[in-house]
Amino acid sequence: MIEHLPTGSTIGILGGGQLGRMLSVAAARLGYKTHIFEPGAAPAADVAAACTHAAYEDTEALEAFARSVDVVTFEFENVPAEALDRIEAIKPLRPNHKALSVSQDRLTEKDFLSGLGLQTAPYANVESLEDLTEALKTIGCPAILKTRRLGYDGKGQVSITAPEQAEEAFDAMKGAPAVLEGFVDFSMEISVIAARGLSGEVSCFDPGQNLHEGGILRRTTVPAPIPARLRTDAVLMAGRILNELDYLGVLGVELFVTSAGLVVNEIAPRVHNSGHWTQNGCAVDQFEQHIRAVTGWPLGDGSRHADVVMENLIGDDMERVPALAADHTVALHLYGKTETRPGRKMGHANRIGPRSA
Amino acid sequence: MIEHLPTGSTIGILGGGQLGRMLSVAAARLGYKTHIFEPGAAPAADVAAACTHAAYEDTEALEAFARSVDVVTFEFENVPAEALDRIEAIKPLRPNHKALSVSQDRLTEKDFLSGLGLQTAPYANVESLEDLTEALKTIGCPAILKTRRLGYDGKGQVSITAPEQAEEAFDAMKGAPAVLEGFVDFSMEISVIAARGLSGEVSCFDPGQNLHEGGILRRTTVPAPIPARLRTDAVLMAGRILNELDYLGVLGVELFVTSAGLVVNEIAPRVHNSGHWTQNGCAVDQFEQHIRAVTGWPLGDGSRHADVVMENLIGDDMERVPALAADHTVALHLYGKTETRPGRKMGHANRIGPRSA
């Protein structure tokens, strides 16, 4: 049996948003302290033993942070590469830098997935207007042009419905390297939240169906209404990705269900919004599963004991909290953010029902 | 609908042990910050936004604490009365001082319960050796002499098996006011974890069976193997106690099952060790239920979706953690205490099974 990190050790978490907050709570449940590193607002700091407020470029703060903890993980995939290198030179980074690098760049990610023989949307590298014009000929319209890096919740993306829009779309990238993606004709989007531990074991939560609005996840319904065969396919694909990356921790895989099978939309090397349902559907949720993986525990029981519909509470949805609080089928999870802004994720509600199948 | 304390408000918690720690996590889930007040070691501080390390006699620290928070609650019932008065003069204390006073004194508590018409063990006030000698004549042996105040986990208690032991037992109280309790012939001990909200609504978790070893709770099994009639009796008794105390929050009621019905052993005006099973057996656990009550939310759904056996991990039980971590029927909850001592509660394990009845 692999020895896990001793009780009372400290886990460093890069990023102090709601994902870091829920990771911190899971870490505490296993007897660990956490130390958050966050340049901006940090709701996670309210439930952490320590918080460093500094920029990722602040080498001194970053190194002091790394020295003060026993292992480092992250809730945010766009940490600059140099910061990650500095941390990895001092303490174990889990998942490792390679896993993060793959998903930090849409082109690298798609090349990686294709290399594994997995289906992705048709795509092409776009470094110039000429690249884009050529790519549109192959991929056709409609298509979507995305920056290779730093996309999040629909930011850094432009839809192209006719070849004449190429120049305007290219200019919108502001010189950033980009990738053109063809549209995929899908019946639904699903996601698998998967975990891999230190001994190489893999555990996946049941796939859920995701509904987006305005590029932001609105709702995840578990189980996803798909045949058992597709459910198994999805889980096997996630397992291959984890193995190939020598991954430690939880990873989210978004998939399109199409007539030609499952197409990988994207992977997120962290706990994932579409896995929040596990907090009320499983004995061990995605946050504890991640902490178990990065501290060397065996993975826990992620089997589903209930059906759950997870709904994000975004901006003014907070006005619904009193009614949701009185609804006995709902478990509420609020992030402690005091300022409500349109598009800001303020919390989520898990609506729980008996397990169907 | 009553307005609840706004998201982002701060809950002050007197006491920073594992109960405060789990309360703090529940508070965070509802969007609140917590501020811990604790004279000693404070595992709760690892998951709190702030912690004041000071004595309850440090008036300045106590008043600064009260001013910095929006409402005050406690995880520890032996906070000195003067400290509570100072706090109540500044901010709402929930549950209120009266509820706490009743259970701070074993004699007051038993008088209160008897006054409600509830059965308790036979008892007598003992202020002198003469009182004790007289009481032993009425109550008989075996009996148990307990200090009226500050008893916890079997401390401050002496068994008396023969009248000749009266003097030695009385001396062991070191002059503290005491109460003599007759033994109760019971088949098992059960407890009810009950909550009362701001609107007066009451909600009880299913009763569990408690097993003690050396005066410390070892195990709680839910559901307790008792007839439905007794289960209802237990819940009704808890409801009467809550109402009479105009109580806000969670209260634990320990009961003996006897051939003459249920006898109240004691009440604890706080979340209770025998309620830890709710973390894995209910959508809303005792910690969230308490936070809901003290912040003015409606009470949540405390219905049981699973059978649970909660086992405390005491002292060297920590050596069993690797095996428990690999057991998929077990959910672990560790308190982050680094120093293992005999008799010290280090964590607990909830063994989860399908709901039986």
Coordinates of N, CA, C and O in Angstrom, one line a residue, chain A residues 6-9 31 33, chain B residues 18 40-43 46 313-319 334-347:
Chain A
P6 N 1.0 12.6 5.2 CA 0.5 12.5 6.5 C -0.6 13.5 6.8 O -0.5 14.6 6.3
T7 N -1.5 13.2 7.7 CA -2.5 14.1 8.3 C -1.8 15.4 8.8 O -0.7 15.2 9.4
G8 N -2.4 16.5 8.5 CA -1.8 17.8 9.0 C -0.9 18.4 8.0 O -0.4 19.5 8.2
S9 N -0.5 17.7 6.9 CA 0.3 18.3 5.8 C -0.5 19.3 5.1 O -1.7 19.4 5.3
G31 N -8.2 15.7 6.7 CA -7.2 16.0 7.7 C -6.1 16.9 7.2 O -5.1 17.1 7.9
K33 N -4.4 20.6 5.7 CA -4.5 22.1 5.6 C -4.3 22.5 4.2 O -3.7 21.7 3.4
Chain B
Q18 N -13.3 20.0 16.6 CA -13.8 19.4 15.4 C -15.3 19.8 15.1 O -15.7 19.9 13.9
G40 N -7.6 27.4 23.2 CA -6.6 26.4 23.0 C -6.3 26.1 21.5 O -6.4 27.0 20.7
A41 N -6.0 24.8 21.3 CA -5.8 24.4 19.9 C -7.1 24.5 19.1 O -8.2 24.2 19.6
A42 N -7.0 24.9 17.8 CA -8.2 25.1 17.1 C -8.1 24.5 15.7 O -7.8 25.2 14.7
P43 N -8.4 23.2 15.6 CA -8.5 22.6 14.2 C -9.5 23.3 13.3 O -9.4 23.3 12.1
D46 N -8.4 26.1 10.6 CA -7.9 25.8 9.3 C -8.9 26.0 8.2 O -8.6 26.0 7.0
L313 N -12.8 7.6 15.6 CA -11.4 7.2 15.5 C -10.7 7.9 16.7 O -10.5 9.1 16.6
I314 N -10.3 7.1 17.7 CA -9.8 7.7 18.9 C -8.4 7.2 19.1 O -8.1 6.0 19.0
G315 N -7.5 8.2 19.3 CA -6.1 7.9 19.6 C -5.5 7.0 18.4 O -5.5 7.4 17.3
D316 N -5.0 5.8 18.8 CA -4.3 4.9 17.9 C -5.2 4.4 16.8 O -4.7 3.7 15.8
D317 N -6.5 4.6 16.8 CA -7.4 4.2 15.7 C -6.9 4.8 14.4 O -7.2 4.3 13.3
M318 N -6.1 5.8 14.5 CA -5.6 6.5 13.3 C -4.8 5.5 12.4 O -4.6 5.7 11.2
E319 N -4.2 4.5 13.1 CA -3.4 3.5 12.3 C -4.3 2.7 11.4 O -3.8 2.1 10.4
L334 N -11.6 13.3 8.9 CA -10.5 13.5 9.8 C -10.4 15.0 10.3 O -10.9 15.9 9.5
Y335 N -9.9 15.2 11.5 CA -10.0 16.5 12.1 C -8.7 17.3 11.9 O -8.6 18.4 12.4
G336 N -7.7 16.7 11.3 CA -6.4 17.5 11.1 C -5.6 17.7 12.3 O -4.7 18.6 12.4
K337 N -5.9 16.9 13.4 CA -5.1 17.0 14.6 C -3.8 16.2 14.3 O -3.8 15.0 14.0
T338 N -2.6 16.8 14.5 CA -1.4 16.2 14.2 C -0.9 15.3 15.4 O -0.3 14.3 15.2
E339 N -1.2 15.7 16.6 CA -0.7 14.9 17.8 C -1.8 13.9 18.2 O -2.9 14.3 18.6
T340 N -1.4 12.6 18.1 CA -2.4 11.6 18.5 C -2.2 11.3 20.0 O -1.0 11.0 20.4
R341 N -3.2 11.4 20.8 CA -3.1 11.0 22.2 C -4.2 10.0 22.5 O -5.3 10.0 21.9
P342 N -4.0 9.2 23.5 CA -5.0 8.2 23.9 C -6.3 9.0 24.3 O -6.2 10.0 25.0
G343 N -7.4 8.5 23.9 CA -8.7 9.2 24.2 C -9.0 10.4 23.4 O -10.1 10.9 23.5
R344 N -8.1 10.8 22.6 CA -8.4 12.0 21.8 C -9.1 11.6 20.5 O -8.7 10.7 19.8
K345 N -10.2 12.3 20.2 CA -11.0 12.1 19.0 C -10.3 12.7 17.8 O -10.1 13.9 17.7
M346 N -9.8 11.8 16.9 CA -9.0 12.2 15.8 C -9.8 12.3 14.5 O -9.4 13.0 13.5
G347 N -11.0 11.7 14.5 CA -11.8 11.6 13.2 C -12.9 10.7 13.4 O -13.1 10.1 14.5

